[in-house]
C-alpha positions as semicolon CSV with decimal commas, in nm:
position;residue;x (nm);y (nm);z (nm)
1;M;6,730;-0,486;4,380
2;R;7,097;-0,417;4,320
3;S;7,177;-0,732;4,515
4;L;6,945;-0,931;4,290
5;I;7,116;-0,800;3,980
6;A;7,452;-0,893;4,131
7;I;7,334;-1,247;4,200
8;I;7,196;-1,320;3,856
9;M;7,492;-1,156;3,683
10;I;7,746;-1,388;3,847
11;A;7,698;-1,639;3,569
12;F;7,805;-1,375;3,318
13;T;8,127;-1,261;3,484
14;F;8,338;-1,407;3,206
15;M;8,113;-1,257;2,940
16;S;8,137;-0,911;3,096
17;C;8,512;-0,922;3,055
18;E;8,458;-0,939;2,681
19;M;8,232;-0,635;2,654
20;E;8,508;-0,424;2,499
21;S;8,522;-0,661;2,200
22;P;8,336;-0,570;1,877
23;Q;8,086;-0,849;1,940
24;G;7,722;-0,761;1,979
25;K;7,505;-0,900;2,254
26;V;7,175;-1,086;2,262
27;V;6,977;-1,062;2,587
28;F;6,689;-1,305;2,634
29;I;6,440;-1,225;2,910
30;S;6,158;-1,467;2,968
31;L;5,870;-1,498;3,213
32;A;5,691;-1,835;3,227
33;L;5,431;-1,924;3,488
34;D;5,238;-2,248;3,537
35;Y;5,041;-2,113;3,840
36;D;5,050;-2,465;3,987
37;A;5,021;-2,377;4,356
38;P;4,744;-2,363;4,619
39;G;4,522;-2,071;4,535
40;G;4,660;-2,048;4,183
41;I;4,433;-1,947;3,895
42;N;4,375;-2,175;3,597
43;A;4,703;-2,366;3,614
44;L;4,887;-2,389;3,282
45;E;5,107;-2,687;3,204
46;N;5,313;-2,556;2,916
47;P;5,489;-2,224;2,998
48;P;5,798;-2,388;3,156
49;E;5,861;-2,592;2,841
50;D;5,796;-2,287;2,622
51;Q;6,071;-2,103;2,808
52;K;6,314;-2,395;2,812
53;V;6,306;-2,461;2,439
54;L;6,311;-2,096;2,335
55;S;6,607;-2,036;2,564
56;M;6,797;-2,327;2,408
57;Q;6,721;-2,219;2,051
58;I;6,794;-1,849;2,100
59;K;7,121;-1,931;2,274
60;A;7,224;-2,152;1,982
61;L;7,134;-1,880;1,730
62;S;7,320;-1,614;1,927
63;E;7,639;-1,817;1,959
64;S;7,626;-1,932;1,596
65;S;7,596;-1,571;1,477
66;G;7,893;-1,469;1,692
67;E;7,701;-1,276;1,955
68;I;7,748;-1,271;2,331
69;Y;7,446;-1,429;2,498
70;E;7,279;-1,341;2,828
71;E;6,956;-1,478;2,967
72;Y;6,726;-1,398;3,256
73;L;6,471;-1,674;3,302
74;F;6,193;-1,583;3,545
75;L;6,006;-1,906;3,615
76;E;5,719;-2,024;3,828
77;K;5,698;-2,403;3,823
78;D;5,519;-2,634;4,065
79;G;5,458;-2,348;4,306
80;K;5,822;-2,237;4,320
81;R;5,976;-1,928;4,165
82;S;6,330;-1,900;4,035
83;I;6,559;-1,684;3,823
84;N;6,808;-1,869;3,604
85;G;6,744;-2,185;3,805
86;E;6,815;-2,024;4,143
87;E;6,517;-2,015;4,378
88;Y;6,400;-1,657;4,424
89;K;6,053;-1,523;4,505
90;W;6,047;-1,268;4,226
91;N;5,760;-1,039;4,134
92;H;5,693;-0,796;3,852
93;D;5,898;-0,524;4,023
94;D;6,208;-0,741;3,985
95;L;6,157;-0,748;3,609
96;I;6,103;-0,372;3,589
97;N;6,417;-0,309;3,796
98;L;6,613;-0,544;3,573
99;L;6,505;-0,346;3,268
100;M;6,615;-0,026;3,441
101;D;6,958;-0,169;3,524
102;I;7,036;-0,388;3,224
103;D;7,356;-0,298;3,038
104;T;7,292;-0,278;2,663
105;V;7,381;-0,048;2,375
106;S;7,185;0,052;2,066
107;T;7,324;-0,230;1,851
108;D;7,235;-0,507;2,098
109;L;6,929;-0,728;2,062
110;V;6,689;-0,766;2,355
111;L;6,430;-1,043;2,323
112;F;6,146;-1,065;2,574
113;H;5,914;-1,365;2,597
114;Y;5,609;-1,413;2,817
115;S;5,411;-1,735;2,852
116;G;5,121;-1,725;3,094
117;H;4,785;-1,563;3,157
118;G;4,674;-1,225;3,027
119;D;4,372;-1,049;3,169
120;E;4,099;-0,869;2,972
121;T;4,302;-0,548;2,967
122;G;4,593;-0,736;2,813
123;A;4,800;-0,709;3,132
124;L;5,038;-0,999;3,201
125;V;4,933;-1,189;3,511
126;T;5,263;-1,228;3,691
127;D;5,085;-1,286;4,020
128;T;4,736;-1,385;4,131
129;I;4,718;-1,051;4,313
130;S;4,554;-0,806;4,075
131;S;4,789;-0,520;4,170
132;N;5,089;-0,727;4,060
133;R;5,017;-0,731;3,689
134;L;5,217;-0,589;3,402
135;S;4,994;-0,359;3,203
136;P;5,094;-0,262;2,849
137;E;5,163;0,093;2,969
138;V;5,393;-0,016;3,251
139;L;5,590;-0,274;3,052
140;L;5,630;-0,064;2,738
141;T;5,736;0,237;2,942
142;A;6,002;0,023;3,108
143;F;6,127;-0,102;2,772
144;S;6,143;0,253;2,635
145;G;6,443;0,310;2,861
146;V;6,632;0,002;2,737
147;D;6,896;0,056;2,469
148;G;6,899;-0,178;2,171
149;R;6,665;-0,340;1,922
150;K;6,381;-0,484;2,128
151;C;6,137;-0,760;2,033
152;L;5,854;-0,874;2,258
153;F;5,694;-1,216;2,203
154;L;5,374;-1,243;2,407
155;D;5,198;-1,578;2,446
156;S;4,890;-1,478;2,645
157;C;4,523;-1,399;2,603
158;F;4,434;-1,048;2,483
159;S;4,803;-0,979;2,414
160;G;4,720;-0,766;2,110
161;S;4,650;-0,493;2,365
162;F;5,024;-0,426;2,362
163;I;5,017;-0,330;1,993
164;E;4,898;0,018;1,908
165;N;4,742;-0,082;1,575
166;S;4,620;-0,426;1,673
167;G;4,269;-0,335;1,559
168;T;4,377;-0,228;1,210
169;M;4,278;-0,559;1,049
170;E;3,935;-0,563;1,210
171;N;3,726;-0,430;0,919
172;G;3,406;-0,628;0,974
173;E;3,473;-0,859;0,680
174;I;3,760;-1,042;0,854
175;F;3,666;-1,042;1,221
176;E;3,339;-1,106;1,397
177;N;3,311;-1,093;1,775
178;G;3,687;-1,110;1,800
179;N;3,720;-1,423;1,585
180;L;3,862;-1,431;1,235
181;K;3,605;-1,518;0,970
182;S;3,808;-1,494;0,650
183;D;4,009;-1,795;0,531
184;S;4,229;-1,571;0,318
185;L;4,568;-1,485;0,467
186;L;4,623;-1,207;0,215
187;S;4,292;-1,038;0,293
188;A;4,408;-1,002;0,652
189;V;4,774;-0,918;0,594
190;I;4,751;-0,666;0,311
191;P;4,544;-0,408;0,505
192;S;4,792;-0,426;0,789
193;F;5,096;-0,355;0,575
194;L;4,917;-0,082;0,382
195;A;4,846;0,081;0,717
196;A;5,213;0,052;0,803
197;F;5,311;0,265;0,506
198;E;5,046;0,521;0,591
199;N;5,191;0,565;0,939
200;D;5,482;0,792;1,021
201;A;5,708;0,500;1,111
202;E;6,079;0,578;1,087
203;D;6,374;0,355;1,020
204;N;6,508;0,410;1,371
205;D;6,217;0,222;1,529
206;S;6,364;0,006;1,802
207;L;6,072;-0,194;1,949
208;W;5,860;-0,457;1,779
209;I;5,589;-0,672;1,932
210;L;5,454;-1,006;1,817
211;A;5,147;-1,117;2,012
212;A;4,957;-1,445;2,014
213;A;4,614;-1,289;1,966
214;T;4,419;-0,968;1,922
215;E;4,309;-0,765;2,221
216;R;3,979;-0,959;2,217
217;Q;4,103;-1,316;2,162
218;N;4,224;-1,598;2,383
219;S;4,554;-1,773;2,318
220;F;4,590;-2,153;2,326
221;D;4,772;-2,353;2,591
222;S;4,593;-2,682;2,521
223;W;4,555;-2,770;2,155
224;D;4,568;-3,079;1,935
225;T;4,690;-3,091;1,576
226;G;4,901;-3,406;1,595
227;L;5,231;-3,223;1,554
228;P;5,545;-3,354;1,729
229;Q;5,550;-3,262;2,100
230;Q;5,266;-3,014;2,058
231;E;5,108;-3,120;2,387
232;K;5,406;-2,973;2,575
233;F;5,372;-2,617;2,444
234;G;5,143;-2,323;2,412
235;A;5,039;-2,291;2,048
236;F;5,200;-1,952;1,982
237;S;5,529;-2,043;2,155
238;Y;5,538;-2,372;1,963
239;Y;5,521;-2,198;1,626
240;L;5,759;-1,929;1,747
241;A;6,015;-2,199;1,831
242;L;5,964;-2,353;1,487
243;A;6,007;-2,013;1,321
244;L;6,338;-1,971;1,504
245;G;6,449;-2,311;1,375
246;Y;6,387;-2,552;1,663
247;D;6,346;-2,912;1,542
248;M;6,044;-3,045;1,730
249;E;6,057;-3,386;1,566
250;H;6,408;-3,454;1,693
251;N;6,382;-3,226;1,996
252;A;6,699;-3,041;1,900
253;V;6,827;-2,692;1,827
254;T;6,930;-2,606;1,473
255;V;7,100;-2,306;1,314
256;P;7,060;-2,168;0,962
257;A;7,322;-2,204;0,691
258;K;7,587;-1,939;0,642
259;G;7,454;-1,630;0,471
260;E;7,098;-1,669;0,597
261;R;6,906;-1,428;0,818
262;I;6,622;-1,437;1,069
263;T;6,410;-1,124;1,070
264;F;6,115;-1,008;1,278
265;Y;5,862;-1,015;0,996
266;G;6,011;-1,341;0,872
267;I;5,912;-1,495;1,207
268;Y;5,567;-1,336;1,186
269;S;5,511;-1,464;0,831
270;F;5,624;-1,815;0,925
271;I;5,380;-1,834;1,215
272;R;5,090;-1,702;1,011
273;K;5,170;-1,947;0,729
274;H;5,225;-2,261;0,935
275;M;4,984;-2,223;1,225
276;A;4,687;-2,457;1,195
277;S;4,401;-2,270;1,029
278;D;4,151;-2,337;1,307
279;L;4,394;-2,189;1,561
280;W;4,480;-1,898;1,334
281;R;4,115;-1,800;1,293
282;E;4,050;-1,802;1,668
283;A;4,385;-1,664;1,790
284;T;4,532;-1,444;1,520
285;P;4,894;-1,339;1,576
286;Q;4,943;-0,963;1,571
287;A;5,258;-0,769;1,487
288;T;5,378;-0,412;1,520
289;L;5,317;-0,235;1,190
290;S;5,634;-0,092;1,040
291;H;5,800;-0,077;0,700
292;F;6,135;-0,148;0,868
293;D;6,211;-0,519;0,919
294;P;6,487;-0,570;1,178
295;V;6,742;-0,846;1,128
296;L;6,757;-1,042;1,452
297;F;7,023;-1,297;1,357
298;E;7,264;-1,305;1,064
299;F;7,489;-1,601;0,989
């Protein structure tokens, strides 16, 4: 594994020379799998584009806010696997080892994105072999050893399984058989944030999760609302890219004006507000409950 880390860190040799500067660092780690190979399961068309656009936008935000940027893009496309564009037959162990070896400090920002299948336990299907899946316990344990502010964006079915209080909003009046019944955003959001204040959350929380759906819902890879380029993306990743500022209409990155901020709950609120109501009722984004809203980017 050390050799793998050495290979994918070559691109950042120049950046590593700057680590003694007062700059912070943004690390973007993404897994995107289209499963388009013989014996693959339910091939998905959109994960590679999800990863590509999010990488472009997050890089632009990082550089505009004066941060050092690193990325580790684990991709399966057309039956081939690669890391940062270099062909490599990675598996979930390579990701775990990367998290064990990654060089970050408490002030750095680590963003993790997954676009692909999730099984009924919520585990991320990084391989068609059942033993090679990232369960919530395994992935969250690995992230617990990573220094920095950590945000996980999970675009997969049953991804709410990664969030301890994902079931908080399910009070019988809002959900039925895993699907949202209420048309009122406030009726769903208010109970969640009240629960957050009842918890013993502390201001030194360092990991937040935003998931595409509850632990009982499917996410959307094929959807149709007539929005620009929507056919290229999974629904959750599409709205996540919009929330981060990506201009879908012109297919271009954008950055906020000086003095503006992007926060975790700002992203969550944007997605819940702008996602098409029929999608939102069937795949309801879930967020870690906390009274502390981390600033991800400041300009």
